PDB file of C-alpha atoms in Angstrom:
ATOM      1  CA  ALA A 178      79.621 201.433-118.426  1.00  0.00           C
ATOM      2  CA  GLN A 179      83.666 201.632-118.498  1.00  0.00           C
ATOM      3  CA  LYS A 180      85.387 202.121-121.323  1.00  0.00           C
ATOM      4  CA  ILE A 181      89.190 201.818-121.269  1.00  0.00           C
ATOM      5  CA  THR A 182      90.800 204.149-124.951  1.00  0.00           C
ATOM      6  CA  GLN A 183      94.176 203.396-126.294  1.00  0.00           C
ATOM      7  CA  THR A 184      94.596 205.706-129.211  1.00  0.00           C
ATOM      8  CA  GLN A 185      98.067 204.127-130.505  1.00  0.00           C
ATOM      9  CA  PRO A 186      97.693 201.024-132.369  1.00  0.00           C
ATOM     10  CA  GLY A 187     101.368 200.844-132.550  1.00  0.00           C
ATOM     11  CA  MET A 188     104.607 202.610-131.126  1.00  0.00           C
ATOM     12  CA  PHE A 189     108.321 202.330-132.265  1.00  0.00           C
ATOM     13  CA  VAL A 190     111.109 202.382-129.511  1.00  0.00           C
ATOM     14  CA  GLN A 191     114.861 201.665-129.502  1.00  0.00           C
ATOM     15  CA  GLU A 192     116.897 199.600-126.937  1.00  0.00           C
ATOM     16  CA  LYS A 193     116.987 201.430-124.505  1.00  0.00           C
ATOM     17  CA  GLU A 194     114.955 204.079-124.317  1.00  0.00           C
ATOM     18  CA  ALA A 195     111.870 205.198-122.489  1.00  0.00           C
ATOM     19  CA  VAL A 196     108.588 204.385-123.972  1.00  0.00           C
ATOM     20  CA  THR A 197     105.243 205.841-122.621  1.00  0.00           C
ATOM     21  CA  LEU A 198     101.595 204.321-123.675  1.00  0.00           C
ATOM     22  CA  ASP A 199      98.454 205.750-123.633  1.00  0.00           C
ATOM     23  CA  CYS A 200      95.312 204.582-121.642  1.00  0.00           C
ATOM     24  CA  THR A 201      92.145 206.607-120.897  1.00  0.00           C
ATOM     25  CA  TYR A 202      89.111 205.797-119.663  1.00  0.00           C
ATOM     26  CA  ASP A 203      85.942 205.940-118.449  1.00  0.00           C
ATOM     27  CA  THR A 204      83.791 204.883-115.228  1.00  0.00           C
ATOM     28  CA  SER A 205      81.096 206.569-113.176  1.00  0.00           C
ATOM     29  CA  ASP A 206      82.632 204.749-110.639  1.00  0.00           C
ATOM     30  CA  GLN A 207      84.083 205.964-107.401  1.00  0.00           C
ATOM     31  CA  SER A 208      86.407 203.389-106.299  1.00  0.00           C
ATOM     32  CA  TYR A 209      88.218 201.229-109.461  1.00  0.00           C
ATOM     33  CA  GLY A 210      91.395 199.883-110.706  1.00  0.00           C
ATOM     34  CA  LEU A 211      93.399 200.141-113.854  1.00  0.00           C
ATOM     35  CA  PHE A 212      95.681 197.290-115.250  1.00  0.00           C
ATOM     36  CA  TRP A 213      98.214 196.779-117.683  1.00  0.00           C
ATOM     37  CA  TYR A 214      98.881 192.970-119.770  1.00  0.00           C
ATOM     38  CA  LYS A 215     101.315 192.213-122.401  1.00  0.00           C
ATOM     39  CA  GLN A 216     100.260 190.164-125.061  1.00  0.00           C
ATOM     40  CA  PRO A 217     103.791 188.850-126.879  1.00  0.00           C
ATOM     41  CA  SER A 218     103.491 187.135-130.078  1.00  0.00           C
ATOM     42  CA  SER A 219     103.289 183.267-128.275  1.00  0.00           C
ATOM     43  CA  GLY A 220      99.469 184.735-127.452  1.00  0.00           C
ATOM     44  CA  GLU A 221      99.330 184.505-123.574  1.00  0.00           C
ATOM     45  CA  MET A 222      98.507 187.766-121.317  1.00  0.00           C
ATOM     46  CA  ILE A 223     101.275 188.722-119.125  1.00  0.00           C
ATOM     47  CA  PHE A 224      99.622 190.829-115.906  1.00  0.00           C
ATOM     48  CA  LEU A 225     102.126 193.792-115.852  1.00  0.00           C
ATOM     49  CA  ILE A 226     100.664 196.452-112.890  1.00  0.00           C
ATOM     50  CA  TYR A 227      97.660 197.261-111.440  1.00  0.00           C
ATOM     51  CA  GLN A 228      96.840 201.060-109.631  1.00  0.00           C
ATOM     52  CA  GLY A 229      94.179 201.096-107.256  1.00  0.00           C
ATOM     53  CA  SER A 230      91.881 204.652-108.102  1.00  0.00           C
ATOM     54  CA  TYR A 231      92.536 205.813-104.307  1.00  0.00           C
ATOM     55  CA  ASP A 232      96.668 204.643-104.365  1.00  0.00           C
ATOM     56  CA  GLU A 233      98.340 207.865-103.485  1.00  0.00           C
ATOM     57  CA  GLN A 234     101.412 206.473-105.344  1.00  0.00           C
ATOM     58  CA  ASN A 235     101.653 205.940-108.826  1.00  0.00           C
ATOM     59  CA  ALA A 236     102.381 202.077-109.613  1.00  0.00           C
ATOM     60  CA  THR A 237     105.975 200.394-110.165  1.00  0.00           C
ATOM     61  CA  GLU A 238     106.652 196.898-111.011  1.00  0.00           C
ATOM     62  CA  GLY A 239     110.484 197.051-112.054  1.00  0.00           C
ATOM     63  CA  ARG A 240     110.740 198.623-115.459  1.00  0.00           C
ATOM     64  CA  TYR A 241     107.317 199.384-115.415  1.00  0.00           C
ATOM     65  CA  SER A 242     105.529 202.557-114.127  1.00  0.00           C
ATOM     66  CA  LEU A 243     101.766 203.762-114.366  1.00  0.00           C
ATOM     67  CA  ASN A 244     101.394 207.739-114.263  1.00  0.00           C
ATOM     68  CA  PHE A 245      97.941 207.913-113.142  1.00  0.00           C
ATOM     69  CA  GLN A 246      96.230 211.089-113.445  1.00  0.00           C
ATOM     70  CA  LYS A 247      93.015 210.445-112.150  1.00  0.00           C
ATOM     71  CA  ALA A 248      91.386 214.156-112.943  1.00  0.00           C
ATOM     72  CA  ARG A 249      92.120 213.002-116.580  1.00  0.00           C
ATOM     73  CA  LYS A 250      91.426 209.759-116.270  1.00  0.00           C
ATOM     74  CA  SER A 251      94.021 208.332-118.416  1.00  0.00           C
ATOM     75  CA  ALA A 252      96.589 205.883-116.931  1.00  0.00           C
ATOM     76  CA  ASN A 253     100.119 206.100-118.779  1.00  0.00           C
ATOM     77  CA  LEU A 254     102.213 202.897-118.853  1.00  0.00           C
ATOM     78  CA  VAL A 255     105.721 203.663-119.320  1.00  0.00           C
ATOM     79  CA  ILE A 256     108.693 201.391-119.885  1.00  0.00           C
ATOM     80  CA  SER A 257     112.137 202.742-119.102  1.00  0.00           C
ATOM     81  CA  ALA A 258     114.780 200.894-121.038  1.00  0.00           C
ATOM     82  CA  SER A 259     113.491 198.760-123.411  1.00  0.00           C
ATOM     83  CA  GLN A 260     113.910 195.446-123.901  1.00  0.00           C
ATOM     84  CA  LEU A 261     114.072 193.655-127.289  1.00  0.00           C
ATOM     85  CA  GLY A 262     111.257 191.265-125.756  1.00  0.00           C
ATOM     86  CA  ASP A 263     109.566 193.917-124.599  1.00  0.00           C
ATOM     87  CA  SER A 264     108.060 193.799-128.335  1.00  0.00           C
ATOM     88  CA  ALA A 265     104.180 192.644-127.612  1.00  0.00           C
ATOM     89  CA  MET A 266     100.696 193.877-127.813  1.00  0.00           C
ATOM     90  CA  TYR A 267      99.557 195.555-124.608  1.00  0.00           C
ATOM     91  CA  PHE A 268      95.748 196.207-123.369  1.00  0.00           C
ATOM     92  CA  CYS A 269      95.177 198.016-120.784  1.00  0.00           C
ATOM     93  CA  ALA A 270      91.502 197.192-119.062  1.00  0.00           C
ATOM     94  CA  ILE A 271      89.398 198.193-115.754  1.00  0.00           C
ATOM     95  CA  PRO A 272      87.250 195.838-114.247  1.00  0.00           C
ATOM     96  CA  GLY A 273      83.752 196.494-114.537  1.00  0.00           C
ATOM     97  CA  ASP A 274      80.582 194.855-113.033  1.00  0.00           C
ATOM     98  CA  PHE A 275      81.649 191.443-111.435  1.00  0.00           C
ATOM     99  CA  GLN A 276      85.103 192.598-111.937  1.00  0.00           C
ATOM    100  CA  LYS A 277      85.090 191.668-115.541  1.00  0.00           C
ATOM    101  CA  LEU A 278      87.623 193.162-117.353  1.00  0.00           C
ATOM    102  CA  VAL A 279      87.216 195.809-119.672  1.00  0.00           C
ATOM    103  CA  PHE A 280      89.875 195.735-122.238  1.00  0.00           C
ATOM    104  CA  GLY A 281      91.333 198.666-124.727  1.00  0.00           C
ATOM    105  CA  THR A 282      92.426 197.669-128.321  1.00  0.00           C
ATOM    106  CA  GLY A 283      95.588 197.708-127.298  1.00  0.00           C
ATOM    107  CA  THR A 284      99.215 198.853-128.579  1.00  0.00           C
ATOM    108  CA  ARG A 285     101.516 197.268-130.622  1.00  0.00           C
ATOM    109  CA  LEU A 286     105.280 197.811-129.101  1.00  0.00           C
ATOM    110  CA  LEU A 287     108.200 197.411-131.095  1.00  0.00           C
ATOM    111  CA  VAL A 288     111.799 197.830-129.476  1.00  0.00           C
ATOM    112  CA  SER A 289     114.291 198.066-132.524  1.00  0.00           C
ATOM    113  CA  PRO A 290     118.358 197.267-131.400  1.00  0.00           C
TER     114      PRO A 290
ATOM    115  CA  ASP B 191     103.637 180.512-114.931  1.00  0.00           C
ATOM    116  CA  SER B 192      99.947 182.052-113.793  1.00  0.00           C
ATOM    117  CA  GLY B 193      98.724 178.736-112.085  1.00  0.00           C
ATOM    118  CA  VAL B 194      95.642 179.239-114.656  1.00  0.00           C
ATOM    119  CA  THR B 195      95.605 176.029-117.123  1.00  0.00           C
ATOM    120  CA  GLN B 196      93.958 175.791-120.066  1.00  0.00           C
ATOM    121  CA  THR B 197      93.370 172.631-122.447  1.00  0.00           C
ATOM    122  CA  PRO B 198      93.682 172.332-125.677  1.00  0.00           C
ATOM    123  CA  LYS B 199      96.371 174.690-126.458  1.00  0.00           C
ATOM    124  CA  HIS B 200      95.222 174.746-130.103  1.00  0.00           C
ATOM    125  CA  LEU B 201      92.505 173.412-131.817  1.00  0.00           C
ATOM    126  CA  ILE B 202      91.278 172.892-135.399  1.00  0.00           C
ATOM    127  CA  THR B 203      87.808 172.105-136.201  1.00  0.00           C
ATOM    128  CA  ALA B 204      85.417 172.346-139.098  1.00  0.00           C
ATOM    129  CA  THR B 205      82.182 174.038-139.268  1.00  0.00           C
ATOM    130  CA  GLY B 206      79.539 172.744-138.150  1.00  0.00           C
ATOM    131  CA  GLN B 207      80.974 171.298-134.896  1.00  0.00           C
ATOM    132  CA  ARG B 208      81.166 171.224-131.433  1.00  0.00           C
ATOM    133  CA  VAL B 209      83.993 171.832-129.228  1.00  0.00           C
ATOM    134  CA  THR B 210      84.815 172.056-125.387  1.00  0.00           C
ATOM    135  CA  LEU B 211      87.736 173.859-123.982  1.00  0.00           C
ATOM    136  CA  ARG B 212      88.831 173.392-120.496  1.00  0.00           C
ATOM    137  CA  CYS B 213      90.810 175.652-117.665  1.00  0.00           C
ATOM    138  CA  SER B 214      90.848 175.129-113.952  1.00  0.00           C
ATOM    139  CA  PRO B 215      91.535 177.878-111.990  1.00  0.00           C
ATOM    140  CA  ARG B 216      94.578 179.198-109.353  1.00  0.00           C
ATOM    141  CA  SER B 217      94.151 176.847-106.704  1.00  0.00           C
ATOM    142  CA  GLY B 218      91.544 178.273-103.985  1.00  0.00           C
ATOM    143  CA  ASP B 219      90.196 180.709-107.042  1.00  0.00           C
ATOM    144  CA  LEU B 220      86.829 180.349-107.195  1.00  0.00           C
ATOM    145  CA  SER B 221      85.506 183.001-110.034  1.00  0.00           C
ATOM    146  CA  VAL B 222      86.274 181.499-113.651  1.00  0.00           C
ATOM    147  CA  TYR B 223      86.080 184.442-116.366  1.00  0.00           C
ATOM    148  CA  TRP B 224      85.953 183.399-120.333  1.00  0.00           C
ATOM    149  CA  TYR B 225      87.173 186.028-123.320  1.00  0.00           C
ATOM    150  CA  GLN B 226      87.381 185.707-126.528  1.00  0.00           C
ATOM    151  CA  GLN B 227      89.920 187.925-128.424  1.00  0.00           C
ATOM    152  CA  SER B 228      89.044 187.695-132.019  1.00  0.00           C
ATOM    153  CA  LEU B 229      90.874 189.961-134.975  1.00  0.00           C
ATOM    154  CA  ASP B 230      87.682 192.260-135.328  1.00  0.00           C
ATOM    155  CA  GLN B 231      86.158 191.861-131.715  1.00  0.00           C
ATOM    156  CA  GLY B 232      88.607 192.615-129.823  1.00  0.00           C
ATOM    157  CA  LEU B 233      88.943 191.082-126.345  1.00  0.00           C
ATOM    158  CA  GLN B 234      85.607 190.578-125.356  1.00  0.00           C
ATOM    159  CA  PHE B 235      84.283 188.988-121.571  1.00  0.00           C
ATOM    160  CA  LEU B 236      81.761 186.286-122.769  1.00  0.00           C
ATOM    161  CA  ILE B 237      80.790 185.020-119.125  1.00  0.00           C
ATOM    162  CA  GLN B 238      81.619 184.067-115.733  1.00  0.00           C
ATOM    163  CA  TYR B 239      80.916 181.552-112.747  1.00  0.00           C
ATOM    164  CA  TYR B 240      81.697 181.749-109.354  1.00  0.00           C
ATOM    165  CA  ASN B 241      81.108 178.458-107.026  1.00  0.00           C
ATOM    166  CA  GLY B 242      79.857 177.013-109.526  1.00  0.00           C
ATOM    167  CA  GLU B 243      76.994 179.519-110.744  1.00  0.00           C
ATOM    168  CA  GLU B 244      76.403 181.925-113.639  1.00  0.00           C
ATOM    169  CA  ARG B 245      76.805 185.541-112.231  1.00  0.00           C
ATOM    170  CA  ALA B 246      77.329 187.255-115.025  1.00  0.00           C
ATOM    171  CA  LYS B 247      77.326 187.424-119.139  1.00  0.00           C
ATOM    172  CA  GLY B 248      78.711 189.291-121.784  1.00  0.00           C
ATOM    173  CA  ASN B 249      78.250 188.948-125.527  1.00  0.00           C
ATOM    174  CA  ILE B 250      78.372 185.619-125.482  1.00  0.00           C
ATOM    175  CA  LEU B 251      76.456 183.164-128.724  1.00  0.00           C
ATOM    176  CA  GLU B 252      73.624 181.292-127.808  1.00  0.00           C
ATOM    177  CA  ARG B 253      75.542 178.455-129.675  1.00  0.00           C
ATOM    178  CA  PHE B 254      78.527 178.881-126.774  1.00  0.00           C
ATOM    179  CA  SER B 255      77.540 177.980-123.426  1.00  0.00           C
ATOM    180  CA  ALA B 256      79.480 177.254-120.053  1.00  0.00           C
ATOM    181  CA  GLN B 257      79.898 175.544-116.777  1.00  0.00           C
ATOM    182  CA  GLN B 258      82.084 174.805-113.272  1.00  0.00           C
ATOM    183  CA  PHE B 259      82.435 171.579-112.008  1.00  0.00           C
ATOM    184  CA  PRO B 260      82.300 171.046-107.691  1.00  0.00           C
ATOM    185  CA  ASP B 261      85.671 170.970-108.445  1.00  0.00           C
ATOM    186  CA  LEU B 262      85.894 174.814-109.774  1.00  0.00           C
ATOM    187  CA  HIS B 263      87.177 174.020-113.361  1.00  0.00           C
ATOM    188  CA  SER B 264      85.272 174.878-116.111  1.00  0.00           C
ATOM    189  CA  GLU B 265      84.207 174.078-119.844  1.00  0.00           C
ATOM    190  CA  LEU B 266      83.501 176.140-122.485  1.00  0.00           C
ATOM    191  CA  ASN B 267      81.287 174.286-125.054  1.00  0.00           C
ATOM    192  CA  LEU B 268      81.129 175.845-129.127  1.00  0.00           C
ATOM    193  CA  SER B 269      78.841 174.298-130.547  1.00  0.00           C
ATOM    194  CA  SER B 270      77.911 174.896-134.374  1.00  0.00           C
ATOM    195  CA  LEU B 271      80.807 176.366-135.346  1.00  0.00           C
ATOM    196  CA  GLU B 272      81.554 179.367-137.956  1.00  0.00           C
ATOM    197  CA  LEU B 273      84.439 180.657-139.974  1.00  0.00           C
ATOM    198  CA  GLY B 274      84.062 183.582-137.326  1.00  0.00           C
ATOM    199  CA  ASP B 275      84.198 182.012-134.550  1.00  0.00           C
ATOM    200  CA  SER B 276      88.022 181.805-135.261  1.00  0.00           C
ATOM    201  CA  ALA B 277      89.911 183.225-132.391  1.00  0.00           C
ATOM    202  CA  LEU B 278      91.575 182.837-128.880  1.00  0.00           C
ATOM    203  CA  TYR B 279      89.555 181.555-126.238  1.00  0.00           C
ATOM    204  CA  PHE B 280      91.126 182.993-122.667  1.00  0.00           C
ATOM    205  CA  CYS B 281      89.862 182.132-119.042  1.00  0.00           C
ATOM    206  CA  ALA B 282      91.611 183.863-115.983  1.00  0.00           C
ATOM    207  CA  SER B 283      90.554 183.473-112.530  1.00  0.00           C
ATOM    208  CA  ILE B 284      90.197 185.086-109.124  1.00  0.00           C
ATOM    209  CA  PRO B 285      88.817 184.216-105.458  1.00  0.00           C
ATOM    210  CA  GLY B 286      85.967 185.515-104.577  1.00  0.00           C
ATOM    211  CA  PRO B 287      83.125 187.020-106.477  1.00  0.00           C
ATOM    212  CA  ILE B 288      82.963 191.154-106.817  1.00  0.00           C
ATOM    213  CA  VAL B 289      85.676 191.650-104.261  1.00  0.00           C
ATOM    214  CA  PHE B 290      88.104 194.554-105.368  1.00  0.00           C
ATOM    215  CA  TYR B 291      91.507 192.363-106.663  1.00  0.00           C
ATOM    216  CA  ASN B 292      94.094 194.392-107.957  1.00  0.00           C
ATOM    217  CA  GLU B 293      95.571 191.461-109.342  1.00  0.00           C
ATOM    218  CA  GLN B 294      93.525 188.647-112.663  1.00  0.00           C
ATOM    219  CA  PHE B 295      95.820 185.946-113.762  1.00  0.00           C
ATOM    220  CA  PHE B 296      95.097 184.861-117.498  1.00  0.00           C
ATOM    221  CA  GLY B 297      95.160 181.237-118.294  1.00  0.00           C
ATOM    222  CA  PRO B 298      97.500 180.304-121.235  1.00  0.00           C
ATOM    223  CA  GLY B 299      94.486 180.330-123.628  1.00  0.00           C
ATOM    224  CA  THR B 300      93.333 177.759-126.506  1.00  0.00           C
ATOM    225  CA  ARG B 301      93.264 179.042-130.217  1.00  0.00           C
ATOM    226  CA  LEU B 302      90.506 177.996-131.599  1.00  0.00           C
ATOM    227  CA  THR B 303      90.326 177.775-135.870  1.00  0.00           C
ATOM    228  CA  VAL B 304      87.963 176.946-138.212  1.00  0.00           C
ATOM    229  CA  LEU B 305      88.076 175.521-141.151  1.00  0.00           C
TER     230      LEU B 305
END
């Protein structure tokens, strides 16, 4: 079975600074992917970034990048130049059987001016 | 906008009642997933349908059931509601059953409050 661990319940960062949100995972699959989602206070789940286990490069999407360390089974999300609108819950997820997503407990990020 | 729609956005009801949540997947997507997000359980997979057939079941209570219709929209039925069923219910869709996809898009969710 797949498992995601997010050890940071909350993180604080000042505007314009970079922040790293931690995610470690456990899976017995040889080929897999990692997802990150953002959930603002309004509740919707917004897809941010995806990393495939066999991708040679770390994934990047605008200000979001993934620090993927396969041997350590970690897929940390890096947000550069934080903005006030980045304040939200962030979830790391991995597909399990039938591609259902297994989520971590999330990290609440607060960006201060 | 993910292309996945869910109705209603909010639902307030009483214990013992029955409600139906509706999800329309992205155009062309055959697989629909239902998830429950509650304060104590976090985000949990409930059930998956592919092209009208149930494919996988997660931690779904017997009081809950779902189906996917020929037009591919899906409904999640919750009956004999309890206070603990209060949660945010999401659906997500992907094109196929088990092929690896690099994106999974969620609907906006239905917030259910049981009083």
